[in-house]
Coordinates of C-alpha atoms in Angstrom, one line a residue:
X1 CA 245.9 183.0 91.3
X2 CA 248.0 181.3 94.1
X3 CA 251.5 179.7 93.3
X4 CA 252.3 176.6 94.8
X5 CA 256.3 176.3 94.4
X6 CA 256.6 172.9 96.4
X7 CA 253.9 171.3 94.2
X8 CA 256.1 169.5 92.2
X9 CA 257.8 166.6 93.6
X10 CA 261.4 166.6 94.4
X11 CA 263.2 164.3 92.3
X12 CA 266.2 164.5 89.7
X13 CA 266.1 165.7 86.7
X14 CA 263.0 167.4 85.3
X15 CA 260.4 165.2 86.3
X16 CA 258.3 166.6 83.7
X17 CA 256.8 164.8 81.0
X18 CA 257.4 167.6 78.1
X19 CA 260.6 169.2 77.2
X20 CA 259.3 171.7 74.8
X21 CA 256.6 174.7 75.6
X22 CA 255.1 174.8 71.6
X23 CA 253.4 177.7 70.1
X24 CA 249.7 177.9 70.9
X25 CA 247.9 177.3 67.6
X26 CA 245.4 179.8 67.9
X27 CA 248.1 182.7 68.6
X28 CA 249.4 184.4 65.6
X29 CA 252.9 185.0 67.7
X30 CA 254.8 181.9 67.3
X31 CA 258.1 180.8 69.7
X32 CA 259.3 177.5 71.5
X33 CA 261.3 177.4 74.6
X34 CA 263.0 174.4 75.6
X35 CA 262.8 173.1 78.9
X36 CA 266.7 173.3 79.6
X37 CA 266.2 177.0 78.5
X38 CA 263.8 177.5 81.6
X39 CA 265.3 175.2 83.8
X40 CA 268.9 177.8 83.5
X41 CA 266.5 180.6 83.8
X42 CA 265.1 179.3 87.1
X43 CA 268.9 178.8 88.5
X44 CA 270.0 180.0 91.7
X45 CA 273.5 181.4 91.0
X46 CA 274.6 179.9 93.9
X47 CA 273.6 176.7 93.3
X48 CA 274.4 174.2 90.8
X49 CA 270.9 172.2 90.7
X50 CA 267.7 174.1 89.1
X51 CA 264.9 175.2 90.8
X52 CA 261.6 173.7 90.2
X53 CA 259.2 175.7 87.7
X54 CA 256.4 176.5 90.2
X55 CA 252.8 175.7 90.0
X56 CA 250.4 178.1 89.0
X57 CA 246.4 177.5 89.8
X58 CA 244.2 179.6 87.7
X59 CA 240.5 179.9 89.0
X60 CA 237.5 178.7 86.8
X61 CA 234.6 180.8 87.3
X62 CA 232.4 178.3 85.4
X63 CA 228.6 178.7 85.7
X64 CA 227.8 174.6 85.1
X65 CA 229.3 171.6 86.1
X66 CA 228.3 168.5 84.2
X67 CA 228.9 168.5 80.6
X68 CA 227.6 167.1 77.5
X69 CA 230.3 165.4 75.6
X70 CA 230.0 165.7 71.7
X71 CA 228.8 162.2 70.4
X72 CA 231.4 160.0 68.5
X73 CA 231.5 156.4 67.7
X74 CA 234.0 155.3 70.5
X75 CA 232.9 157.7 73.3
X76 CA 230.4 155.3 75.2
X77 CA 229.4 158.3 77.7
X78 CA 227.5 161.3 77.4
X79 CA 228.2 163.2 80.5
X80 CA 231.5 164.2 82.0
X81 CA 232.2 166.2 85.4
X82 CA 235.8 167.8 85.2
X83 CA 237.2 170.1 88.6
X84 CA 240.5 170.5 86.9
X85 CA 242.0 171.3 83.6
X86 CA 245.8 170.7 82.9
X87 CA 247.2 167.8 84.6
X88 CA 250.3 167.3 87.2
X89 CA 251.2 164.0 85.9
X90 CA 253.0 165.3 83.1
X91 CA 252.2 162.2 80.3
X92 CA 253.9 163.2 77.7
X93 CA 251.2 161.3 75.3
X94 CA 248.2 162.7 76.8
X95 CA 245.3 163.3 74.2
X96 CA 244.0 166.7 76.7
X97 CA 247.2 168.5 75.9
X98 CA 245.6 170.2 72.8
X99 CA 242.4 171.6 74.7
X100 CA 244.8 173.5 76.9
X101 CA 245.2 176.1 74.3
X102 CA 241.7 176.9 74.4
X103 CA 242.9 178.5 77.5
X104 CA 245.6 180.4 75.8
X105 CA 248.5 177.9 77.2
X106 CA 251.0 175.8 75.6
X107 CA 250.4 172.2 75.4
X108 CA 253.4 171.6 76.4
X109 CA 254.8 172.6 79.9
X110 CA 252.1 174.6 80.6
X111 CA 249.9 172.0 80.5
X112 CA 251.6 170.5 83.9
X113 CA 252.4 173.3 85.1
X114 CA 249.2 176.2 84.9
X115 CA 246.3 174.6 86.0
X116 CA 243.0 175.7 86.3
X117 CA 240.5 174.7 89.1
X118 CA 236.5 174.9 89.1
X119 CA 236.4 175.6 93.0
X120 CA 232.9 175.8 93.1
X121 CA 232.7 172.4 91.5
X122 CA 230.8 170.6 94.2
X123 CA 228.2 173.3 94.8
X124 CA 227.4 173.3 91.5
X125 CA 227.1 169.5 91.0
X126 CA 225.0 169.6 94.0
X127 CA 222.8 171.9 92.2
X128 CA 222.5 170.5 88.9
X129 CA 221.6 166.6 90.6
X130 CA 219.0 168.3 92.1
X131 CA 217.2 169.8 88.9
X132 CA 213.8 168.2 87.9
X133 CA 215.9 167.5 84.3
X134 CA 218.4 165.6 85.2
X135 CA 218.0 161.9 84.7
X136 CA 220.7 160.5 86.5
X137 CA 222.5 159.4 83.7
X138 CA 226.1 157.8 83.8
X139 CA 228.6 160.9 84.4
X140 CA 232.4 160.0 84.0
X141 CA 235.0 161.9 85.9
X142 CA 238.4 162.4 84.2
X143 CA 237.5 162.4 80.8
X144 CA 239.7 164.8 79.9
X145 CA 242.4 165.3 83.0
X146 CA 242.7 163.3 86.0
X147 CA 240.8 163.8 89.0
X148 CA 243.2 162.2 91.3
X149 CA 246.3 164.2 90.0
X150 CA 248.4 165.3 93.0
X151 CA 246.9 169.1 93.5
X152 CA 243.4 167.2 94.5
X153 CA 245.6 166.0 97.7
X154 CA 244.8 169.9 98.9
X155 CA 242.0 171.3 97.4
X156 CA 239.7 167.4 97.5
X157 CA 237.1 169.0 95.0
X158 CA 237.0 165.1 93.4
X159 CA 236.3 164.3 97.0
X160 CA 233.9 166.8 97.9
X161 CA 232.2 166.1 94.3
X162 CA 232.4 162.6 95.0
X163 CA 230.6 162.7 98.4
X164 CA 227.8 164.3 96.7
X165 CA 227.6 161.7 94.0
X166 CA 227.3 159.3 96.9
X167 CA 224.7 160.7 98.4
X168 CA 222.4 161.1 95.4
X169 CA 223.6 157.3 94.4
X170 CA 224.6 159.2 91.0
X171 CA 226.2 157.1 88.5
X172 CA 229.7 157.5 88.4
X173 CA 232.9 156.1 86.8
X174 CA 236.4 157.6 86.8
X175 CA 239.4 157.0 85.0
X176 CA 243.1 157.8 86.9
X177 CA 246.7 156.8 86.8
X178 CA 246.8 158.4 90.8
X179 CA 246.8 156.1 93.8
X180 CA 244.8 159.0 95.9
X181 CA 241.9 157.2 94.7
X182 CA 242.2 155.0 97.5
X183 CA 241.8 157.6 99.5
X184 CA 238.0 158.0 98.5
X185 CA 237.6 154.0 98.3
X186 CA 234.8 154.4 101.0
X187 CA 232.4 156.6 99.0
X188 CA 233.3 154.2 95.7
X189 CA 232.4 151.3 97.8
X190 CA 229.2 153.1 98.7
X191 CA 228.2 153.9 95.3
X192 CA 229.1 150.3 94.0
X193 CA 226.8 148.8 96.5
X194 CA 224.1 150.4 94.5
X195 CA 225.4 149.2 91.5
X196 CA 226.6 153.0 90.7
X197 CA 230.2 153.4 90.9
X198 CA 233.4 152.1 88.8
X199 CA 236.9 152.7 88.9
X200 CA 239.1 152.1 85.9
X201 CA 243.0 152.2 86.7
X202 CA 245.1 153.2 83.0
X203 CA 248.1 151.7 82.5
X204 CA 250.8 152.0 79.8
X205 CA 253.8 150.1 80.5
X206 CA 255.0 147.8 83.5
X207 CA 258.2 149.0 83.3
X208 CA 259.3 151.5 86.2
X209 CA 261.9 153.8 84.4
X210 CA 259.7 153.9 80.8
X211 CA 257.0 154.5 82.8
X212 CA 258.9 157.3 85.2
X213 CA 260.1 158.9 81.8
X214 CA 256.5 158.7 80.0
X215 CA 254.2 159.7 83.0
X216 CA 256.7 161.6 85.4
X217 CA 254.3 162.0 88.4
X218 CA 251.8 159.5 87.9
X219 CA 251.8 156.8 90.4
X220 CA 254.4 153.6 89.2
X221 CA 252.8 150.8 87.9
X222 CA 253.8 148.5 90.6
X223 CA 251.5 151.1 92.9
X224 CA 248.9 150.9 90.0
X225 CA 248.4 147.3 90.1
X226 CA 248.2 147.5 94.1
X227 CA 245.3 150.0 93.7
X228 CA 243.4 147.8 91.6
X229 CA 243.9 144.8 94.4
X230 CA 242.9 146.7 96.8
X231 CA 240.0 148.0 95.2
X232 CA 238.3 144.5 93.7
X233 CA 239.1 143.3 97.4
X234 CA 236.7 146.3 98.5
X235 CA 234.3 145.3 96.2
X236 CA 234.6 148.1 93.6
X237 CA 234.3 146.8 90.1
X238 CA 237.7 148.0 88.3
X239 CA 238.4 147.9 84.9
X240 CA 242.0 149.0 82.9
X241 CA 242.4 150.6 79.8
X242 CA 245.9 150.7 78.2
X243 CA 246.3 153.4 77.0
X244 CA 248.2 154.2 74.8
X245 CA 249.8 151.4 73.2
X246 CA 253.1 152.6 71.7
X247 CA 254.0 150.2 69.0
X248 CA 258.0 149.2 69.2
X249 CA 257.7 150.6 72.6
X250 CA 255.2 149.0 74.8
X251 CA 253.0 146.6 72.6
X252 CA 255.3 143.9 73.5
X253 CA 254.0 144.4 77.0
X254 CA 250.4 143.9 76.4
X255 CA 250.1 140.0 77.6
X256 CA 252.2 140.5 80.8
X257 CA 250.1 143.5 81.6
X258 CA 246.5 141.7 81.1
X259 CA 248.3 139.1 83.1
X260 CA 249.2 141.2 85.9
X261 CA 245.7 143.3 86.3
X262 CA 243.9 139.7 85.8
X263 CA 246.1 138.6 89.0
X264 CA 245.1 142.1 90.8
X265 CA 241.8 141.5 90.2
X266 CA 240.5 143.7 87.5
X267 CA 237.3 142.5 85.5
X268 CA 237.7 144.3 82.3
X269 CA 240.0 145.8 80.0
X270 CA 239.9 148.0 76.8
X271 CA 243.2 149.5 74.7
X272 CA 243.8 152.5 72.8
X273 CA 246.5 153.2 70.0
X274 CA 248.8 156.2 70.4
X275 CA 247.0 158.9 68.8
X276 CA 249.4 162.3 68.5
X277 CA 246.8 165.5 67.4
X278 CA 248.5 168.8 66.8
X279 CA 251.5 170.0 68.9
X280 CA 251.7 166.4 70.6
X281 CA 253.7 165.2 67.4
X282 CA 256.4 167.5 68.2
X283 CA 256.5 167.1 72.0
X284 CA 256.5 163.3 71.6
X285 CA 259.4 163.2 69.0
X286 CA 260.8 165.3 71.1
X287 CA 260.3 163.1 73.5
X288 CA 261.7 160.6 71.9
X289 CA 264.7 161.7 70.9
X290 CA 265.5 162.5 74.7
X291 CA 264.7 159.2 76.5
X292 CA 264.9 156.3 73.3
X293 CA 267.5 155.4 71.6
X294 CA 267.6 156.7 68.3
X295 CA 267.5 153.6 66.1
X296 CA 264.9 152.5 68.3
X297 CA 263.1 155.9 68.0
X298 CA 263.1 155.9 64.4
X299 CA 261.3 152.2 64.4
X300 CA 258.6 153.9 67.0
X301 CA 258.0 156.6 64.6
X302 CA 258.1 154.4 61.9
X303 CA 255.7 152.0 63.0
X304 CA 253.2 155.0 64.1
X305 CA 253.3 156.3 60.8
X306 CA 252.2 152.4 59.5
X307 CA 249.3 152.7 61.5
X308 CA 248.1 156.4 60.5
X309 CA 248.3 156.3 56.3
X310 CA 252.0 157.7 56.4
X311 CA 251.5 160.3 59.2
X312 CA 251.6 160.4 62.8
X313 CA 248.0 161.0 63.2
X314 CA 245.5 160.9 60.7
X315 CA 241.8 161.9 61.2
X316 CA 240.3 159.7 58.8
X317 CA 242.1 156.6 60.8
X318 CA 240.2 154.5 63.0
X319 CA 239.8 156.3 66.2
X320 CA 242.1 154.9 68.7
X321 CA 242.8 151.7 66.6
X322 CA 244.7 152.7 63.7
X323 CA 245.0 151.0 60.3
X324 CA 247.1 148.3 58.9
X325 CA 249.4 145.4 59.5
X326 CA 250.5 146.8 63.0
X327 CA 247.7 148.3 64.1
X328 CA 245.7 145.1 63.5
X329 CA 248.5 142.7 65.0
X330 CA 248.1 145.0 68.2
X331 CA 244.2 144.1 68.0
X332 CA 244.8 140.4 67.5
X333 CA 247.4 139.9 70.2
X334 CA 245.4 141.9 72.7
X335 CA 242.3 139.6 71.8
X336 CA 244.1 136.2 72.3
X337 CA 245.4 137.3 75.8
X338 CA 242.1 139.2 77.1
X339 CA 240.4 135.6 76.2
X340 CA 243.2 133.9 77.8
X341 CA 242.9 135.5 81.5
X342 CA 239.1 136.2 81.1
X343 CA 238.8 139.8 80.8
X344 CA 236.5 139.4 77.9
X345 CA 233.1 139.9 80.4
X346 CA 231.5 142.7 79.4
X347 CA 230.3 145.8 82.5
X348 CA 226.3 145.4 82.9
X349 CA 225.6 149.5 82.4
X350 CA 225.9 151.5 86.0
X351 CA 222.6 151.7 87.3
X352 CA 220.4 154.5 88.5
X353 CA 218.0 152.4 90.0
X354 CA 218.6 153.7 93.5
X355 CA 219.1 157.5 92.5
X356 CA 217.8 160.2 94.9
X357 CA 218.2 164.2 94.5
X358 CA 221.1 165.5 97.1
X359 CA 219.4 167.2 99.9
X360 CA 216.4 165.0 99.7
X361 CA 214.3 167.7 97.6
X362 CA 213.5 168.7 94.5
X363 CA 214.7 172.0 93.0
X364 CA 213.0 173.6 90.3
X365 CA 214.1 175.5 86.9
X366 CA 216.7 174.4 85.1

């Protein structure tokens, strides 16, 4: 379990999304340790500034890498590849935070500082793409956590997996908030040449300070627009996911975001309403109290509850869209400006017509 004490970048303040490390819902022992206390514990007696909490990377000895997705009505793909679990970007709203509890960690600070890496991912992927039973169906990378988070610059698991995808002409797409995707522009170009590659860039806000607070170690909004432009200029299909839309905080930005991404070269867009299952509720409310004026924080919470049957999250509400007047207003506004900026063209499915098994020969067995 190597420790990388300098993995979290230098910056004023915490540079974390979560200010809490809430109890794992599967553990019988329950306690909370907030960020200020952690900083106090990690302060050098001769220095006034707090030390950064070390990033710990745990190896995952998984035996498979292509995962079947549990099918729901709003998930349009069946297969994922996730080289990492946990994410340094630290987005406070991240829907993947509760999954970290299955590993015995907290969905709070642990999610950002205790990562799991599948070091054998490239070898496993090459083996599984070579199996006769694999039918070259569309694979999504980053369906759980971002494959272009900062740790990838050192470990390069995503790059190595993508090299195998490009060799095999395996249909693949990714969703990212990281500018590191531009490092792999050569591979995405090769995939796009066979209609087998697509990149989705996630944008929540164009406000640099708000983005810094919401997504402390993800690429800044201006960088993400630059990523869209460079990918589009390279002939790589680029779509955008405005996710999540936060009522009372970022919903007013939707028209401006749509205009900016259209100008940058995006050809499609989708949106998702903020969802707060499990401990994400406590994390997000704590974030609101820390970063948003109290009156506005109450307004944001009220609008969220109106979109989820009076709760912060309701499993029966329409997944990713919510219910009621607030959700309907966001949807109508999105639809109008999506048409205005000509972002309403549906993308054709990625093609597996050029697929070839890596290594040029078939493997037997599964």
